[in-house]
Coordinates of C-alpha atoms in Angstrom, one line a residue:
X1 CA -30.7 -23.0 0.4
X2 CA -33.6 -21.7 -1.7
X3 CA -33.3 -19.8 -4.9
X4 CA -30.2 -17.9 -5.8
X5 CA -30.8 -14.1 -5.8
X6 CA -29.3 -12.6 -8.9
X7 CA -29.7 -9.0 -7.7
X8 CA -29.1 -8.5 -4.0
X9 CA -30.8 -5.6 -2.2
X10 CA -28.6 -2.8 -0.9
X11 CA -29.2 -3.3 2.8
X12 CA -26.8 -0.8 4.3
X13 CA -25.6 2.7 3.7
X14 CA -22.3 1.3 2.6
X15 CA -24.1 -0.9 0.1
X16 CA -25.8 2.1 -1.5
X17 CA -22.5 3.9 -1.8
X18 CA -20.8 0.8 -3.3
X19 CA -23.6 0.3 -5.8
X20 CA -23.4 4.0 -6.8
X21 CA -19.7 3.7 -7.5
X22 CA -20.1 0.5 -9.5
X23 CA -22.9 2.0 -11.6
X24 CA -20.9 5.2 -12.1
X25 CA -17.8 3.3 -13.3
X26 CA -19.9 1.1 -15.6
X27 CA -21.5 4.2 -17.2
X28 CA -18.2 5.9 -17.7
X29 CA -16.5 2.8 -19.1
X30 CA -19.5 2.2 -21.4
X31 CA -19.4 5.8 -22.7
X32 CA -15.6 5.6 -23.4
X33 CA -16.0 2.2 -25.1
X34 CA -18.9 3.6 -27.2
X35 CA -16.7 6.6 -28.2
X36 CA -13.7 4.4 -29.2
X37 CA -15.9 1.9 -31.1
X38 CA -17.7 4.7 -32.9
X39 CA -14.4 6.3 -34.0
X40 CA -13.1 3.0 -35.1
X41 CA -16.2 2.4 -37.2
X42 CA -16.1 5.9 -38.6
X43 CA -12.5 5.7 -39.6
X44 CA -12.9 2.2 -41.0
X45 CA -15.7 3.4 -43.3
X46 CA -14.3 6.8 -44.2
X47 CA -10.8 5.6 -45.0
X48 CA -11.6 2.3 -46.6
X49 CA -9.7 1.1 -49.6
X50 CA -10.7 3.0 -52.7
X51 CA -12.4 5.9 -50.9
X52 CA -11.5 9.5 -52.0
X53 CA -11.1 10.8 -48.4
X54 CA -8.0 12.9 -47.9
X55 CA -5.0 11.2 -46.4
X56 CA -2.5 14.0 -46.1
X57 CA -0.6 14.4 -42.9
X58 CA -2.1 16.6 -40.2
X59 CA -0.3 19.7 -39.1
X60 CA 2.2 19.1 -36.2
X61 CA 0.5 21.7 -34.0
X62 CA -2.8 19.8 -34.3
X63 CA -1.3 16.4 -33.3
X64 CA 0.5 18.0 -30.4
X65 CA -2.6 19.9 -29.1
X66 CA -4.8 16.8 -29.6
X67 CA -2.4 14.6 -27.6
X68 CA -2.2 17.2 -24.8
X69 CA -6.0 17.6 -24.5
X70 CA -6.5 13.8 -24.6
X71 CA -3.9 13.2 -21.9
X72 CA -5.2 16.0 -19.6
X73 CA -8.8 14.8 -20.1
X74 CA -7.8 11.2 -19.1
X75 CA -5.8 12.4 -16.0
X76 CA -8.7 14.7 -15.0
X77 CA -11.2 11.9 -15.3
X78 CA -9.0 9.6 -13.2
X79 CA -8.6 12.2 -10.5
X80 CA -12.3 13.0 -10.4
X81 CA -13.2 9.3 -10.1
X82 CA -10.6 8.8 -7.3
X83 CA -11.8 11.9 -5.4
X84 CA -15.4 10.8 -5.7
X85 CA -14.8 7.2 -4.5
X86 CA -12.3 8.3 -1.8
X87 CA -14.7 10.9 -0.3
X88 CA -17.4 8.3 0.1
X89 CA -15.0 5.8 1.7
X90 CA -13.7 8.5 4.1
X91 CA -17.2 9.4 5.1
X92 CA -18.0 5.7 5.9
X93 CA -14.8 5.4 7.9
X94 CA -15.7 8.2 10.4
X95 CA -16.6 6.4 13.7
X96 CA -20.1 7.2 14.9
X97 CA -20.7 8.9 18.3
X98 CA -22.5 5.7 19.5
X99 CA -22.5 2.1 18.3
X100 CA -23.4 -1.3 19.5
X101 CA -20.3 -3.6 19.9
X102 CA -20.7 -7.3 19.2
X103 CA -17.7 -9.7 19.4
X104 CA -17.4 -12.3 16.7
X105 CA -14.9 -15.2 16.6
X106 CA -14.3 -17.2 13.5
X107 CA -13.1 -20.8 13.8
X108 CA -13.3 -23.9 11.6
X109 CA -16.0 -23.9 10.6
X110 CA -18.4 -21.5 12.3
X111 CA -19.0 -17.9 13.4
X112 CA -19.5 -17.4 17.1
X113 CA -21.1 -14.1 18.2
X114 CA -21.5 -12.6 21.7
X115 CA -23.8 -9.7 22.4
X116 CA -23.1 -7.0 25.1
X117 CA -25.5 -8.7 27.5
X118 CA -23.7 -12.1 27.2
X119 CA -26.2 -13.7 24.7
X120 CA -24.3 -16.0 22.4
X121 CA -25.0 -17.3 18.9
X122 CA -23.4 -19.6 16.4
X123 CA -23.7 -18.9 12.6
X124 CA -26.4 -16.3 13.3
X125 CA -26.2 -12.7 14.2
X126 CA -29.3 -10.8 15.3
X127 CA -29.0 -7.0 15.3
X128 CA -31.5 -4.1 15.6
X129 CA -32.3 -1.9 12.6
X130 CA -31.5 1.8 12.9
X131 CA -28.4 1.2 15.0
X132 CA -24.7 1.4 14.0
X133 CA -23.3 -2.1 14.7
X134 CA -19.5 -2.5 15.3
X135 CA -18.2 -6.0 15.0
X136 CA -15.0 -6.9 16.8
X137 CA -13.6 -9.8 14.8
X138 CA -11.0 -12.4 15.8
X139 CA -9.9 -15.8 14.4
X140 CA -9.2 -18.8 16.6
X141 CA -7.3 -20.8 14.0
X142 CA -6.8 -19.8 10.4
X143 CA -7.6 -16.8 8.2
X144 CA -11.3 -16.3 7.7
X145 CA -13.3 -13.5 5.9
X146 CA -16.6 -12.2 7.2
X147 CA -18.7 -11.5 4.2
X148 CA -22.3 -10.3 3.9
X149 CA -23.1 -9.7 0.2
X150 CA -26.2 -7.7 0.8
X151 CA -24.2 -5.3 3.0
X152 CA -21.4 -5.1 0.3
X153 CA -18.9 -5.6 3.2
X154 CA -16.1 -8.1 3.6
X155 CA -13.5 -8.1 6.3
X156 CA -10.6 -10.5 6.6
X157 CA -10.2 -12.0 10.0
X158 CA -6.5 -12.9 10.7
X159 CA -5.3 -15.0 13.7
X160 CA -3.4 -12.8 16.2
X161 CA -5.1 -9.6 15.1
X162 CA -8.3 -7.8 16.1
X163 CA -10.2 -6.2 13.3
X164 CA -13.4 -4.1 13.3
X165 CA -16.2 -3.7 10.9
X166 CA -19.1 -1.3 11.1
X167 CA -22.5 -1.2 9.3
X168 CA -25.8 0.6 9.6
X169 CA -29.0 -0.6 8.2
X170 CA -32.6 0.5 8.3
X171 CA -33.9 -2.5 6.4
X172 CA -35.2 -5.4 8.4
X173 CA -34.7 -8.8 6.9
X174 CA -32.5 -11.9 6.8
X175 CA -29.2 -11.7 4.9
X176 CA -26.7 -14.5 4.1
X177 CA -23.4 -14.6 5.9
X178 CA -20.4 -16.4 4.3
X179 CA -16.7 -17.0 4.9
X180 CA -15.0 -15.6 1.8
X181 CA -11.5 -17.0 2.5
X182 CA -10.7 -20.7 1.9
X183 CA -10.2 -22.0 5.5
X184 CA -10.2 -25.8 5.2
X185 CA -12.1 -28.8 3.9
X186 CA -15.5 -27.6 5.2
X187 CA -15.1 -24.0 4.1
X188 CA -18.2 -24.1 1.9
X189 CA -20.3 -25.1 5.0
X190 CA -19.2 -22.0 7.0
X191 CA -22.3 -20.1 6.3
X192 CA -24.9 -18.3 8.4
X193 CA -27.3 -15.4 8.4
X194 CA -27.6 -11.9 9.7
X195 CA -31.1 -11.1 11.0
X196 CA -31.9 -7.4 11.1
X197 CA -34.9 -6.8 13.4
X198 CA -37.0 -3.8 14.5
X199 CA -35.7 -2.5 17.8
X200 CA -38.8 -3.8 19.7
X201 CA -38.4 -7.2 18.2
X202 CA -34.7 -7.3 18.9
X203 CA -35.3 -6.3 22.6
X204 CA -37.9 -9.1 22.8
X205 CA -35.4 -11.6 21.2
X206 CA -32.8 -10.7 23.8
X207 CA -35.1 -11.4 26.7
X208 CA -35.8 -14.9 25.3
X209 CA -32.1 -15.8 25.0
X210 CA -30.3 -17.6 27.9
X211 CA -28.1 -15.0 29.5
X212 CA -24.5 -15.9 30.3
X213 CA -21.9 -13.7 31.8
X214 CA -21.0 -10.8 29.6
X215 CA -17.5 -10.5 28.2
X216 CA -16.3 -8.3 31.1
X217 CA -17.5 -10.8 33.7
X218 CA -16.0 -13.7 31.8
X219 CA -12.7 -11.8 31.6
X220 CA -12.8 -11.0 35.3
X221 CA -13.2 -14.6 36.2
X222 CA -10.3 -15.6 33.8
X223 CA -8.2 -12.8 35.3
X224 CA -8.5 -14.5 38.6
X225 CA -8.5 -18.2 37.6
X226 CA -5.4 -17.8 35.3
X227 CA -3.4 -16.1 38.1
X228 CA -3.3 -12.6 36.6
X229 CA -4.8 -11.1 39.7
X230 CA -1.9 -12.4 41.8
X231 CA 0.4 -9.9 40.1
X232 CA -1.7 -7.1 38.7
X233 CA -4.3 -6.4 41.4
X234 CA -3.5 -3.4 43.7
X235 CA -3.1 -5.6 46.7
X236 CA -0.5 -7.8 45.1
X237 CA 3.0 -8.1 46.6
X238 CA 4.5 -8.7 43.2
X239 CA 5.8 -5.6 41.4
X240 CA 3.8 -5.6 38.2
X241 CA 2.0 -2.8 36.3
X242 CA -1.5 -2.0 37.6
X243 CA -4.1 -2.2 34.9
X244 CA -6.8 0.2 36.2
X245 CA -7.0 3.1 33.7
X246 CA -4.2 1.7 31.5
X247 CA -6.4 1.0 28.4
X248 CA -6.3 3.8 25.9
X249 CA -3.4 5.5 27.7
X250 CA 0.2 6.1 26.6
X251 CA 2.5 3.4 28.0
X252 CA 6.3 4.1 28.2
X253 CA 8.4 1.0 27.4
X254 CA 11.8 -0.1 28.7
X255 CA 13.4 0.5 25.2
X256 CA 12.3 4.1 25.2
X257 CA 9.3 3.7 22.9
X258 CA 5.8 5.0 23.9
X259 CA 2.8 3.0 22.7
X260 CA -1.0 3.3 23.1
X261 CA -2.6 0.5 25.2
X262 CA -5.2 -0.7 22.6
X263 CA -6.6 -4.1 21.9
X264 CA -3.4 -5.2 20.0
X265 CA -1.2 -4.0 22.8
X266 CA -3.2 -6.0 25.4
X267 CA -3.2 -9.1 23.2
X268 CA 0.6 -8.9 22.6
X269 CA 1.2 -8.3 26.3
X270 CA -0.6 -11.6 27.1
X271 CA 0.9 -13.7 24.4
X272 CA 4.3 -12.1 24.0
X273 CA 5.0 -10.3 27.3
X274 CA 8.7 -9.8 26.7
X275 CA 8.1 -7.9 23.5
X276 CA 6.9 -4.7 25.0
X277 CA 8.1 -4.5 28.6
X278 CA 6.8 -1.5 30.6
X279 CA 9.5 0.9 31.7
X280 CA 10.6 0.3 35.3
X281 CA 9.4 -3.4 35.5
X282 CA 11.3 -6.6 35.0
X283 CA 10.3 -9.0 32.2
X284 CA 9.1 -11.7 34.5
X285 CA 5.6 -12.4 33.1
X286 CA 5.2 -15.8 31.4
X287 CA 3.6 -16.1 28.0
X288 CA 0.0 -17.4 27.8
X289 CA 0.4 -18.4 24.1
X290 CA -1.4 -21.7 23.7
X291 CA -3.0 -21.5 27.2
X292 CA -5.9 -19.3 26.2
X293 CA -8.5 -19.7 23.4
X294 CA -9.4 -16.8 21.1
X295 CA -12.6 -16.3 23.0
X296 CA -10.8 -16.1 26.3
X297 CA -8.4 -13.5 24.9
X298 CA -11.4 -11.4 23.8
X299 CA -12.9 -11.7 27.2
X300 CA -9.7 -10.7 29.0
X301 CA -9.3 -7.7 26.7
X302 CA -12.8 -6.6 27.4
X303 CA -12.2 -6.8 31.1
X304 CA -9.0 -4.8 30.9
X305 CA -10.9 -2.2 28.8
X306 CA -13.6 -2.0 31.4
X307 CA -11.0 -1.1 34.0
X308 CA -10.2 2.1 32.1
X309 CA -13.9 3.0 32.0
X310 CA -14.3 2.3 35.7
X311 CA -11.2 4.4 36.5
X312 CA -12.5 7.3 34.4
X313 CA -15.9 7.2 36.1
X314 CA -14.4 7.7 39.6

């Protein structure tokens, strides 16, 4: 494992922001602690037993004004710290105009990543420097937590839910990847690395990897092999919702609700088809819970998402 690094470099823009907030809070806390300790020491010496310092009661107006000023100063400091930290977090939460999407599945006890071109990795993640990377995270079994200390980023990965995490780094290097949520007997062995490469090196690395079908192609094959095409293709005789252009659109349901067809909606429609029945259609679709792995669900979702892009391009 090598030597333990006591001070990790700030390898992303989020890490710089996080370190700034930590240092700022430490400085403010240190100054307040120093002020309180100094006052305690001053009063302990000045009003020690036997000293001739005056001990008469302070005027009521002075006590009231002092308490008011102290309370307002404390509230103002709290609001200022909150506004400062929140503004940085909101800035980091704004989605970029362009990002590279990489799908990551956590399972006992490994991280499996798939790049847009179909290249796959286990416990390693190669990414180009200077690009915004968006990780689409899913768990195949229990709760995991994707944690890269040098990035100052940690995202819980919960079974049945799709979560996303973005980062942007200009610094090439190799950074440790951990699971930060106890996930079973070999939790401590669920480690890997994130390799940030120059764009030219990353392009060269991609060309040297065995290319499999990308997620959309995998999803298309599953769509046919699992029988989905028999109902949802345009040529089908079964009356079922057509999926071309549905992703990202508003979907009216039989109970009067209107939902947006996002990743969670697609996932729920596959695993719990009777939960959100599309208006005008009978609840005849069987559940695929237990029949599909987490990776297969990710591929099917990617394929259905691609149908919306294809429909828009026409």
